[in-house]
Amino acid sequence: MGHGDLMSQAEDVADQFVRGTKLYLPHAARLCLVSTFLEDGCRMWFQWGEQSEYIESTWSCGRFLANTFVLLNLLGQLGGCILILSRNFVQYACFTLFGIIGMQTVAYSILWDPKFLMRNLSLGGGLLLLLAECRGEARSVFAGVPSLSHQSSPKNLLQLGGRVLLVLMFMTLLHLDLNLITILQNLVGTALIVLVAVGFKTKLAALTLVLWLLAINFTFNAFWSIPSYKPMHDFLKYDFFQTTSVIGGLLMVVALGPGGVSMDEKKKEW
């Protein structure tokens, strides 16, 4: 059996998975995607004092502004997640969560930490895919005026931006070790994220990355195995839910497809 036959069989399996789960996959993708916001919103409630003290001491902004920051994070994240999961005012909910990401990036000095910055950008990519899902193809504003071309429609551009930002998560998983296994993992991982970014064999590549991330998440981010009073518990918990959100974004790519600006779409034209 040649390489082409194996690839065709793998793509057939991916297509069968999508067809068999088409009623449930978008819901699972949404839940996974907003999981980090749900967890962080709950953490704001249970760790209100610690979060407020951190903001107050870091920015010397006073207790009132620090409490306001925590409250905005709590309400914005939990409210946005509820709207997204209930499919109500999804666009407004996504913009709210974009605002939360931006606010936290500045407040927690994430802007100067490449690893956490790329992960936040990945979350933004997932939100772009949510916007693409809830948005129909662009229509002409005026009767008789041609609409935007297929490739430049807002939905397709949102899908492209979402795919590109989403794969930034995997850049934080690559290691510069000379170990043979690590080198192979880096090569395979890089190949997969490039395929997703350019939209080539997208469903198969995205599903493979989902399986890879699931294995990494439950192996290395098992926060439940560490006592809750240890700092590592919160760190791994944060990492676990951020990774779960990226998994949700990849599942959204599988459910929606790569969009018009992709190699897969070009193949259909050829």
PDB file of C-alpha atoms in Angstrom:
ATOM      1  CA  MET A   1       0.000   0.000   0.000  1.00  0.00           C
ATOM      2  CA  GLY A   2       1.489   3.313  -1.102  1.00  0.00           C
ATOM      3  CA  HIS A   3       1.715   6.603   0.724  1.00  0.00           C
ATOM      4  CA  GLY A   4      -1.139   8.017  -1.375  1.00  0.00           C
ATOM      5  CA  ASP A   5      -3.419   5.115  -0.454  1.00  0.00           C
ATOM      6  CA  LEU A   6      -2.700   5.544   3.259  1.00  0.00           C
ATOM      7  CA  MET A   7      -3.395   9.274   3.029  1.00  0.00           C
ATOM      8  CA  SER A   8      -6.648   8.650   1.163  1.00  0.00           C
ATOM      9  CA  GLN A   9      -7.769   6.144   3.775  1.00  0.00           C
ATOM     10  CA  ALA A  10      -6.895   8.558   6.573  1.00  0.00           C
ATOM     11  CA  GLU A  11      -8.892  11.311   4.870  1.00  0.00           C
ATOM     12  CA  ASP A  12     -11.837   8.934   4.460  1.00  0.00           C
ATOM     13  CA  VAL A  13     -11.730   8.188   8.201  1.00  0.00           C
ATOM     14  CA  ALA A  14     -11.687  11.919   8.958  1.00  0.00           C
ATOM     15  CA  ASP A  15     -14.661  12.498   6.641  1.00  0.00           C
ATOM     16  CA  GLN A  16     -16.588   9.640   8.246  1.00  0.00           C
ATOM     17  CA  PHE A  17     -15.894  11.108  11.684  1.00  0.00           C
ATOM     18  CA  VAL A  18     -17.183  14.523  10.592  1.00  0.00           C
ATOM     19  CA  ARG A  19     -20.320  13.046   9.031  1.00  0.00           C
ATOM     20  CA  GLY A  20     -21.014  10.885  12.069  1.00  0.00           C
ATOM     21  CA  THR A  21     -20.608  13.732  14.546  1.00  0.00           C
ATOM     22  CA  LYS A  22     -21.969  16.674  12.554  1.00  0.00           C
ATOM     23  CA  LEU A  23     -24.887  17.138  14.975  1.00  0.00           C
ATOM     24  CA  TYR A  24     -22.676  17.188  18.067  1.00  0.00           C
ATOM     25  CA  LEU A  25     -19.283  18.442  16.908  1.00  0.00           C
ATOM     26  CA  PRO A  26     -20.117  22.188  16.810  1.00  0.00           C
ATOM     27  CA  HIS A  27     -21.541  22.022  20.356  1.00  0.00           C
ATOM     28  CA  ALA A  28     -18.493  20.146  21.672  1.00  0.00           C
ATOM     29  CA  ALA A  29     -16.214  22.617  19.880  1.00  0.00           C
ATOM     30  CA  ARG A  30     -17.963  25.598  21.470  1.00  0.00           C
ATOM     31  CA  LEU A  31     -17.828  24.085  24.955  1.00  0.00           C
ATOM     32  CA  CYS A  32     -14.128  23.280  24.652  1.00  0.00           C
ATOM     33  CA  LEU A  33     -13.372  26.670  23.140  1.00  0.00           C
ATOM     34  CA  VAL A  34     -14.923  28.684  25.978  1.00  0.00           C
ATOM     35  CA  SER A  35     -13.683  26.357  28.732  1.00  0.00           C
ATOM     36  CA  THR A  36     -10.698  28.530  29.632  1.00  0.00           C
ATOM     37  CA  PHE A  37     -12.948  31.582  29.971  1.00  0.00           C
ATOM     38  CA  LEU A  38     -15.371  29.625  32.159  1.00  0.00           C
ATOM     39  CA  GLU A  39     -12.534  28.409  34.379  1.00  0.00           C
ATOM     40  CA  ASP A  40     -10.957  31.850  34.616  1.00  0.00           C
ATOM     41  CA  GLY A  41     -14.281  33.507  35.399  1.00  0.00           C
ATOM     42  CA  CYS A  42     -14.882  31.048  38.231  1.00  0.00           C
ATOM     43  CA  ARG A  43     -11.320  31.588  39.460  1.00  0.00           C
ATOM     44  CA  MET A  44     -11.980  35.314  39.639  1.00  0.00           C
ATOM     45  CA  TRP A  45     -14.838  34.554  42.014  1.00  0.00           C
ATOM     46  CA  PHE A  46     -13.036  32.063  44.244  1.00  0.00           C
ATOM     47  CA  GLN A  47      -9.737  33.971  44.255  1.00  0.00           C
ATOM     48  CA  TRP A  48     -11.184  37.478  44.282  1.00  0.00           C
ATOM     49  CA  GLY A  49      -8.913  38.706  47.079  1.00  0.00           C
ATOM     50  CA  GLU A  50      -5.711  37.384  45.540  1.00  0.00           C
ATOM     51  CA  GLN A  51      -6.517  38.739  42.067  1.00  0.00           C
ATOM     52  CA  SER A  52      -7.490  42.144  43.423  1.00  0.00           C
ATOM     53  CA  GLU A  53      -4.354  42.393  45.554  1.00  0.00           C
ATOM     54  CA  TYR A  54      -2.153  41.423  42.598  1.00  0.00           C
ATOM     55  CA  ILE A  55      -3.637  44.118  40.348  1.00  0.00           C
ATOM     56  CA  GLU A  56      -3.485  46.729  43.113  1.00  0.00           C
ATOM     57  CA  SER A  57       0.152  45.993  43.974  1.00  0.00           C
ATOM     58  CA  THR A  58       1.283  45.711  40.341  1.00  0.00           C
ATOM     59  CA  TRP A  59      -0.383  48.840  39.002  1.00  0.00           C
ATOM     60  CA  SER A  60      -0.795  50.874  42.227  1.00  0.00           C
ATOM     61  CA  CYS A  61      -4.310  51.657  41.068  1.00  0.00           C
ATOM     62  CA  GLY A  62      -6.134  51.442  44.389  1.00  0.00           C
ATOM     63  CA  ARG A  63      -8.504  48.816  45.696  1.00  0.00           C
ATOM     64  CA  PHE A  64     -11.587  50.188  43.895  1.00  0.00           C
ATOM     65  CA  LEU A  65     -10.071  49.936  40.405  1.00  0.00           C
ATOM     66  CA  ALA A  66      -8.546  46.548  41.232  1.00  0.00           C
ATOM     67  CA  ASN A  67     -11.943  45.205  42.320  1.00  0.00           C
ATOM     68  CA  THR A  68     -13.532  46.709  39.211  1.00  0.00           C
ATOM     69  CA  PHE A  69     -10.993  44.881  37.050  1.00  0.00           C
ATOM     70  CA  VAL A  70     -11.795  41.547  38.729  1.00  0.00           C
ATOM     71  CA  LEU A  71     -15.542  42.181  38.435  1.00  0.00           C
ATOM     72  CA  LEU A  72     -15.302  43.012  34.726  1.00  0.00           C
ATOM     73  CA  ASN A  73     -13.299  39.838  34.128  1.00  0.00           C
ATOM     74  CA  LEU A  74     -15.780  37.726  36.057  1.00  0.00           C
ATOM     75  CA  LEU A  75     -18.948  39.112  34.449  1.00  0.00           C
ATOM     76  CA  GLY A  76     -17.438  39.452  30.977  1.00  0.00           C
ATOM     77  CA  GLN A  77     -16.116  35.909  30.821  1.00  0.00           C
ATOM     78  CA  LEU A  78     -19.037  34.081  32.414  1.00  0.00           C
ATOM     79  CA  GLY A  79     -21.617  36.203  30.606  1.00  0.00           C
ATOM     80  CA  GLY A  80     -19.851  35.798  27.263  1.00  0.00           C
ATOM     81  CA  CYS A  81     -19.597  32.032  27.682  1.00  0.00           C
ATOM     82  CA  ILE A  82     -23.291  31.715  28.555  1.00  0.00           C
ATOM     83  CA  LEU A  83     -24.277  33.694  25.451  1.00  0.00           C
ATOM     84  CA  ILE A  84     -21.992  31.649  23.194  1.00  0.00           C
ATOM     85  CA  LEU A  85     -23.181  28.299  24.532  1.00  0.00           C
ATOM     86  CA  SER A  86     -26.831  29.374  24.254  1.00  0.00           C
ATOM     87  CA  ARG A  87     -26.189  30.831  20.755  1.00  0.00           C
ATOM     88  CA  ASN A  88     -27.537  34.250  21.698  1.00  0.00           C
ATOM     89  CA  PHE A  89     -25.776  37.476  20.656  1.00  0.00           C
ATOM     90  CA  VAL A  90     -22.693  35.432  19.789  1.00  0.00           C
ATOM     91  CA  GLN A  91     -20.943  38.292  18.004  1.00  0.00           C
ATOM     92  CA  TYR A  92     -21.285  40.615  20.999  1.00  0.00           C
ATOM     93  CA  ALA A  93     -20.097  37.811  23.299  1.00  0.00           C
ATOM     94  CA  CYS A  94     -17.021  37.217  21.124  1.00  0.00           C
ATOM     95  CA  PHE A  95     -16.141  40.918  21.110  1.00  0.00           C
ATOM     96  CA  THR A  96     -16.505  40.959  24.896  1.00  0.00           C
ATOM     97  CA  LEU A  97     -14.104  38.030  25.216  1.00  0.00           C
ATOM     98  CA  PHE A  98     -11.700  39.747  22.796  1.00  0.00           C
ATOM     99  CA  GLY A  99     -11.771  42.691  25.191  1.00  0.00           C
ATOM    100  CA  ILE A 100     -11.076  40.404  28.144  1.00  0.00           C
ATOM    101  CA  ILE A 101      -8.076  38.893  26.349  1.00  0.00           C
ATOM    102  CA  GLY A 102      -6.709  42.355  25.582  1.00  0.00           C
ATOM    103  CA  MET A 103      -7.282  43.596  29.118  1.00  0.00           C
ATOM    104  CA  GLN A 104      -5.568  40.577  30.671  1.00  0.00           C
ATOM    105  CA  THR A 105      -2.677  40.800  28.199  1.00  0.00           C
ATOM    106  CA  VAL A 106      -1.892  44.279  29.497  1.00  0.00           C
ATOM    107  CA  ALA A 107      -2.813  43.777  33.175  1.00  0.00           C
ATOM    108  CA  TYR A 108      -0.763  40.609  33.635  1.00  0.00           C
ATOM    109  CA  SER A 109       2.156  41.802  31.444  1.00  0.00           C
ATOM    110  CA  ILE A 110       1.554  38.966  28.983  1.00  0.00           C
ATOM    111  CA  LEU A 111       2.582  41.275  26.167  1.00  0.00           C
ATOM    112  CA  TRP A 112       6.239  40.727  27.103  1.00  0.00           C
ATOM    113  CA  ASP A 113       5.981  36.938  27.491  1.00  0.00           C
ATOM    114  CA  PRO A 114       6.108  35.314  24.012  1.00  0.00           C
ATOM    115  CA  LYS A 115       4.760  31.966  25.211  1.00  0.00           C
ATOM    116  CA  PHE A 116       1.664  33.327  26.923  1.00  0.00           C
ATOM    117  CA  LEU A 117       1.167  35.956  24.224  1.00  0.00           C
ATOM    118  CA  MET A 118       1.009  33.280  21.520  1.00  0.00           C
ATOM    119  CA  ARG A 119      -1.466  31.300  23.595  1.00  0.00           C
ATOM    120  CA  ASN A 120      -3.675  34.362  24.006  1.00  0.00           C
ATOM    121  CA  LEU A 121      -3.500  34.964  20.269  1.00  0.00           C
ATOM    122  CA  SER A 122      -4.551  31.341  19.767  1.00  0.00           C
ATOM    123  CA  LEU A 123      -7.616  31.984  21.912  1.00  0.00           C
ATOM    124  CA  GLY A 124      -8.346  34.968  19.704  1.00  0.00           C
ATOM    125  CA  GLY A 125      -8.128  32.679  16.681  1.00  0.00           C
ATOM    126  CA  GLY A 126     -10.738  30.412  18.202  1.00  0.00           C
ATOM    127  CA  LEU A 127     -13.042  33.397  18.728  1.00  0.00           C
ATOM    128  CA  LEU A 128     -12.573  34.396  15.080  1.00  0.00           C
ATOM    129  CA  LEU A 129     -13.770  30.934  14.076  1.00  0.00           C
ATOM    130  CA  LEU A 130     -16.821  31.382  16.301  1.00  0.00           C
ATOM    131  CA  LEU A 131     -17.551  34.654  14.522  1.00  0.00           C
ATOM    132  CA  ALA A 132     -17.180  32.871  11.187  1.00  0.00           C
ATOM    133  CA  GLU A 133     -19.615  30.166  12.277  1.00  0.00           C
ATOM    134  CA  CYS A 134     -22.346  32.599  13.270  1.00  0.00           C
ATOM    135  CA  ARG A 135     -21.867  34.833  10.251  1.00  0.00           C
ATOM    136  CA  GLY A 136     -23.408  34.040   6.880  1.00  0.00           C
ATOM    137  CA  GLU A 137     -21.788  34.879   3.609  1.00  0.00           C
ATOM    138  CA  ALA A 138     -21.561  38.602   2.967  1.00  0.00           C
ATOM    139  CA  ARG A 139     -24.526  40.114   1.208  1.00  0.00           C
ATOM    140  CA  SER A 140     -24.696  43.212  -0.839  1.00  0.00           C
ATOM    141  CA  VAL A 141     -25.804  46.287   1.044  1.00  0.00           C
ATOM    142  CA  PHE A 142     -27.557  47.727  -1.981  1.00  0.00           C
ATOM    143  CA  ALA A 143     -29.838  45.853  -4.331  1.00  0.00           C
ATOM    144  CA  GLY A 144     -28.203  45.133  -7.661  1.00  0.00           C
ATOM    145  CA  VAL A 145     -24.685  45.798  -6.396  1.00  0.00           C
ATOM    146  CA  PRO A 146     -22.467  42.678  -6.614  1.00  0.00           C
ATOM    147  CA  SER A 147     -21.396  41.220  -3.288  1.00  0.00           C
ATOM    148  CA  LEU A 148     -17.810  40.601  -2.304  1.00  0.00           C
ATOM    149  CA  SER A 149     -15.930  37.872  -4.119  1.00  0.00           C
ATOM    150  CA  HIS A 150     -16.071  34.400  -2.623  1.00  0.00           C
ATOM    151  CA  GLN A 151     -12.503  34.449  -1.341  1.00  0.00           C
ATOM    152  CA  SER A 152     -12.667  37.939   0.165  1.00  0.00           C
ATOM    153  CA  SER A 153     -15.971  37.447   1.964  1.00  0.00           C
ATOM    154  CA  PRO A 154     -15.799  38.266   5.693  1.00  0.00           C
ATOM    155  CA  LYS A 155     -16.567  34.664   6.672  1.00  0.00           C
ATOM    156  CA  ASN A 156     -13.672  33.267   4.650  1.00  0.00           C
ATOM    157  CA  LEU A 157     -11.263  35.910   5.948  1.00  0.00           C
ATOM    158  CA  LEU A 158     -12.345  35.182   9.528  1.00  0.00           C
ATOM    159  CA  GLN A 159     -11.696  31.473   8.959  1.00  0.00           C
ATOM    160  CA  LEU A 160      -8.259  32.217   7.519  1.00  0.00           C
ATOM    161  CA  GLY A 161      -7.337  34.494  10.416  1.00  0.00           C
ATOM    162  CA  GLY A 162      -8.698  31.982  12.928  1.00  0.00           C
ATOM    163  CA  ARG A 163      -6.664  29.117  11.461  1.00  0.00           C
ATOM    164  CA  VAL A 164      -3.432  31.103  11.379  1.00  0.00           C
ATOM    165  CA  LEU A 165      -3.777  32.401  14.942  1.00  0.00           C
ATOM    166  CA  LEU A 166      -4.937  29.049  16.274  1.00  0.00           C
ATOM    167  CA  VAL A 167      -1.753  27.220  15.326  1.00  0.00           C
ATOM    168  CA  LEU A 168       0.402  29.660  17.318  1.00  0.00           C
ATOM    169  CA  MET A 169      -0.413  27.475  20.330  1.00  0.00           C
ATOM    170  CA  PHE A 170       1.776  24.742  18.879  1.00  0.00           C
ATOM    171  CA  MET A 171       4.780  27.032  18.572  1.00  0.00           C
ATOM    172  CA  THR A 172       4.921  26.990  22.384  1.00  0.00           C
ATOM    173  CA  LEU A 173       5.087  23.178  22.375  1.00  0.00           C
ATOM    174  CA  LEU A 174       8.175  22.917  20.175  1.00  0.00           C
ATOM    175  CA  HIS A 175      11.464  22.280  21.967  1.00  0.00           C
ATOM    176  CA  LEU A 176      15.009  22.917  20.758  1.00  0.00           C
ATOM    177  CA  ASP A 177      16.425  19.617  22.026  1.00  0.00           C
ATOM    178  CA  LEU A 178      18.711  17.385  19.951  1.00  0.00           C
ATOM    179  CA  ASN A 179      16.908  14.260  21.145  1.00  0.00           C
ATOM    180  CA  LEU A 180      15.757  12.162  18.145  1.00  0.00           C
ATOM    181  CA  ILE A 181      12.199  11.738  19.441  1.00  0.00           C
ATOM    182  CA  THR A 182      11.899  15.457  20.142  1.00  0.00           C
ATOM    183  CA  ILE A 183      13.185  16.304  16.660  1.00  0.00           C
ATOM    184  CA  LEU A 184      10.628  13.948  15.084  1.00  0.00           C
ATOM    185  CA  GLN A 185       7.832  15.446  17.183  1.00  0.00           C
ATOM    186  CA  ASN A 186       8.888  18.939  16.141  1.00  0.00           C
ATOM    187  CA  LEU A 187       8.979  17.989  12.456  1.00  0.00           C
ATOM    188  CA  VAL A 188       5.600  16.257  12.514  1.00  0.00           C
ATOM    189  CA  GLY A 189       4.033  19.028  14.604  1.00  0.00           C
ATOM    190  CA  THR A 190       5.411  21.755  12.336  1.00  0.00           C
ATOM    191  CA  ALA A 191       4.134  19.948   9.237  1.00  0.00           C
ATOM    192  CA  LEU A 192       0.639  19.630  10.749  1.00  0.00           C
ATOM    193  CA  ILE A 193       0.367  23.264  11.828  1.00  0.00           C
ATOM    194  CA  VAL A 194       1.515  24.411   8.383  1.00  0.00           C
ATOM    195  CA  LEU A 195      -1.169  22.220   6.783  1.00  0.00           C
ATOM    196  CA  VAL A 196      -3.857  23.732   9.011  1.00  0.00           C
ATOM    197  CA  ALA A 197      -2.600  27.288   8.445  1.00  0.00           C
ATOM    198  CA  VAL A 198      -2.625  26.999   4.635  1.00  0.00           C
ATOM    199  CA  GLY A 199      -5.784  24.870   4.634  1.00  0.00           C
ATOM    200  CA  PHE A 200      -4.415  21.726   2.958  1.00  0.00           C
ATOM    201  CA  LYS A 201      -5.942  18.386   3.996  1.00  0.00           C
ATOM    202  CA  THR A 202      -7.339  20.520   6.769  1.00  0.00           C
ATOM    203  CA  LYS A 203      -9.763  18.143   8.465  1.00  0.00           C
ATOM    204  CA  LEU A 204      -7.220  15.335   8.724  1.00  0.00           C
ATOM    205  CA  ALA A 205      -4.444  17.646   9.976  1.00  0.00           C
ATOM    206  CA  ALA A 206      -6.738  19.344  12.509  1.00  0.00           C
ATOM    207  CA  LEU A 207      -8.038  16.023  13.869  1.00  0.00           C
ATOM    208  CA  THR A 208      -4.465  14.733  14.193  1.00  0.00           C
ATOM    209  CA  LEU A 209      -3.535  17.849  16.160  1.00  0.00           C
ATOM    210  CA  VAL A 210      -6.594  17.352  18.370  1.00  0.00           C
ATOM    211  CA  LEU A 211      -5.427  13.846  19.261  1.00  0.00           C
ATOM    212  CA  TRP A 212      -1.889  15.096  19.855  1.00  0.00           C
ATOM    213  CA  LEU A 213      -3.054  17.915  22.112  1.00  0.00           C
ATOM    214  CA  LEU A 214      -5.387  15.618  24.045  1.00  0.00           C
ATOM    215  CA  ALA A 215      -2.491  13.274  24.775  1.00  0.00           C
ATOM    216  CA  ILE A 216      -0.243  16.161  25.857  1.00  0.00           C
ATOM    217  CA  ASN A 217      -2.975  17.784  27.923  1.00  0.00           C
ATOM    218  CA  PHE A 218      -3.931  14.748  29.980  1.00  0.00           C
ATOM    219  CA  THR A 219      -0.295  13.644  30.362  1.00  0.00           C
ATOM    220  CA  PHE A 220       1.510  16.851  31.238  1.00  0.00           C
ATOM    221  CA  ASN A 221      -1.291  19.104  32.562  1.00  0.00           C
ATOM    222  CA  ALA A 222      -2.868  16.670  35.032  1.00  0.00           C
ATOM    223  CA  PHE A 223      -3.598  19.336  37.659  1.00  0.00           C
ATOM    224  CA  TRP A 224      -5.979  16.972  39.504  1.00  0.00           C
ATOM    225  CA  SER A 225      -3.000  14.879  40.590  1.00  0.00           C
ATOM    226  CA  ILE A 226      -1.447  17.789  42.528  1.00  0.00           C
ATOM    227  CA  PRO A 227      -2.842  19.134  45.839  1.00  0.00           C
ATOM    228  CA  SER A 228      -4.826  22.334  45.352  1.00  0.00           C
ATOM    229  CA  TYR A 229      -2.701  24.305  47.836  1.00  0.00           C
ATOM    230  CA  LYS A 230       0.421  23.962  45.682  1.00  0.00           C
ATOM    231  CA  PRO A 231       1.118  26.738  43.116  1.00  0.00           C
ATOM    232  CA  MET A 232       1.748  24.131  40.408  1.00  0.00           C
ATOM    233  CA  HIS A 233      -1.910  23.053  40.676  1.00  0.00           C
ATOM    234  CA  ASP A 234      -3.173  26.441  39.470  1.00  0.00           C
ATOM    235  CA  PHE A 235      -0.489  26.697  36.778  1.00  0.00           C
ATOM    236  CA  LEU A 236      -1.323  23.286  35.297  1.00  0.00           C
ATOM    237  CA  LYS A 237      -5.051  23.967  35.584  1.00  0.00           C
ATOM    238  CA  TYR A 238      -4.642  27.204  33.627  1.00  0.00           C
ATOM    239  CA  ASP A 239      -2.550  25.398  31.013  1.00  0.00           C
ATOM    240  CA  PHE A 240      -5.047  22.528  30.785  1.00  0.00           C
ATOM    241  CA  PHE A 241      -8.032  24.743  30.030  1.00  0.00           C
ATOM    242  CA  GLN A 242      -6.130  26.956  27.606  1.00  0.00           C
ATOM    243  CA  THR A 243      -5.102  23.855  25.688  1.00  0.00           C
ATOM    244  CA  THR A 244      -8.700  22.602  25.803  1.00  0.00           C
ATOM    245  CA  SER A 245      -9.833  25.879  24.236  1.00  0.00           C
ATOM    246  CA  VAL A 246      -7.372  25.423  21.371  1.00  0.00           C
ATOM    247  CA  ILE A 247      -8.713  21.879  20.925  1.00  0.00           C
ATOM    248  CA  GLY A 248     -12.158  23.463  20.644  1.00  0.00           C
ATOM    249  CA  GLY A 249     -10.862  25.809  17.974  1.00  0.00           C
ATOM    250  CA  LEU A 250      -9.437  22.897  15.997  1.00  0.00           C
ATOM    251  CA  LEU A 251     -12.744  21.044  16.291  1.00  0.00           C
ATOM    252  CA  MET A 252     -14.405  24.192  14.953  1.00  0.00           C
ATOM    253  CA  VAL A 253     -12.035  24.055  11.961  1.00  0.00           C
ATOM    254  CA  VAL A 254     -13.092  20.434  11.403  1.00  0.00           C
ATOM    255  CA  ALA A 255     -16.785  21.294  11.671  1.00  0.00           C
ATOM    256  CA  LEU A 256     -16.649  24.431   9.492  1.00  0.00           C
ATOM    257  CA  GLY A 257     -14.013  23.356   7.017  1.00  0.00           C
ATOM    258  CA  PRO A 258     -11.063  25.517   5.984  1.00  0.00           C
ATOM    259  CA  GLY A 259     -13.089  28.183   4.194  1.00  0.00           C
ATOM    260  CA  GLY A 260     -12.629  29.775   0.795  1.00  0.00           C
ATOM    261  CA  VAL A 261      -9.073  31.009   1.356  1.00  0.00           C
ATOM    262  CA  SER A 262      -7.381  27.618   1.520  1.00  0.00           C
ATOM    263  CA  MET A 263      -5.541  25.054  -0.558  1.00  0.00           C
ATOM    264  CA  ASP A 264      -8.426  22.603  -0.173  1.00  0.00           C
ATOM    265  CA  GLU A 265     -10.782  25.113  -1.803  1.00  0.00           C
ATOM    266  CA  LYS A 266      -8.283  25.772  -4.568  1.00  0.00           C
ATOM    267  CA  LYS A 267      -8.086  22.019  -5.255  1.00  0.00           C
ATOM    268  CA  LYS A 268     -11.822  21.994  -5.985  1.00  0.00           C
ATOM    269  CA  GLU A 269     -11.343  24.757  -8.588  1.00  0.00           C
ATOM    270  CA  TRP A 270      -8.457  22.872 -10.208  1.00  0.00           C
TER     271      TRP A 270
END
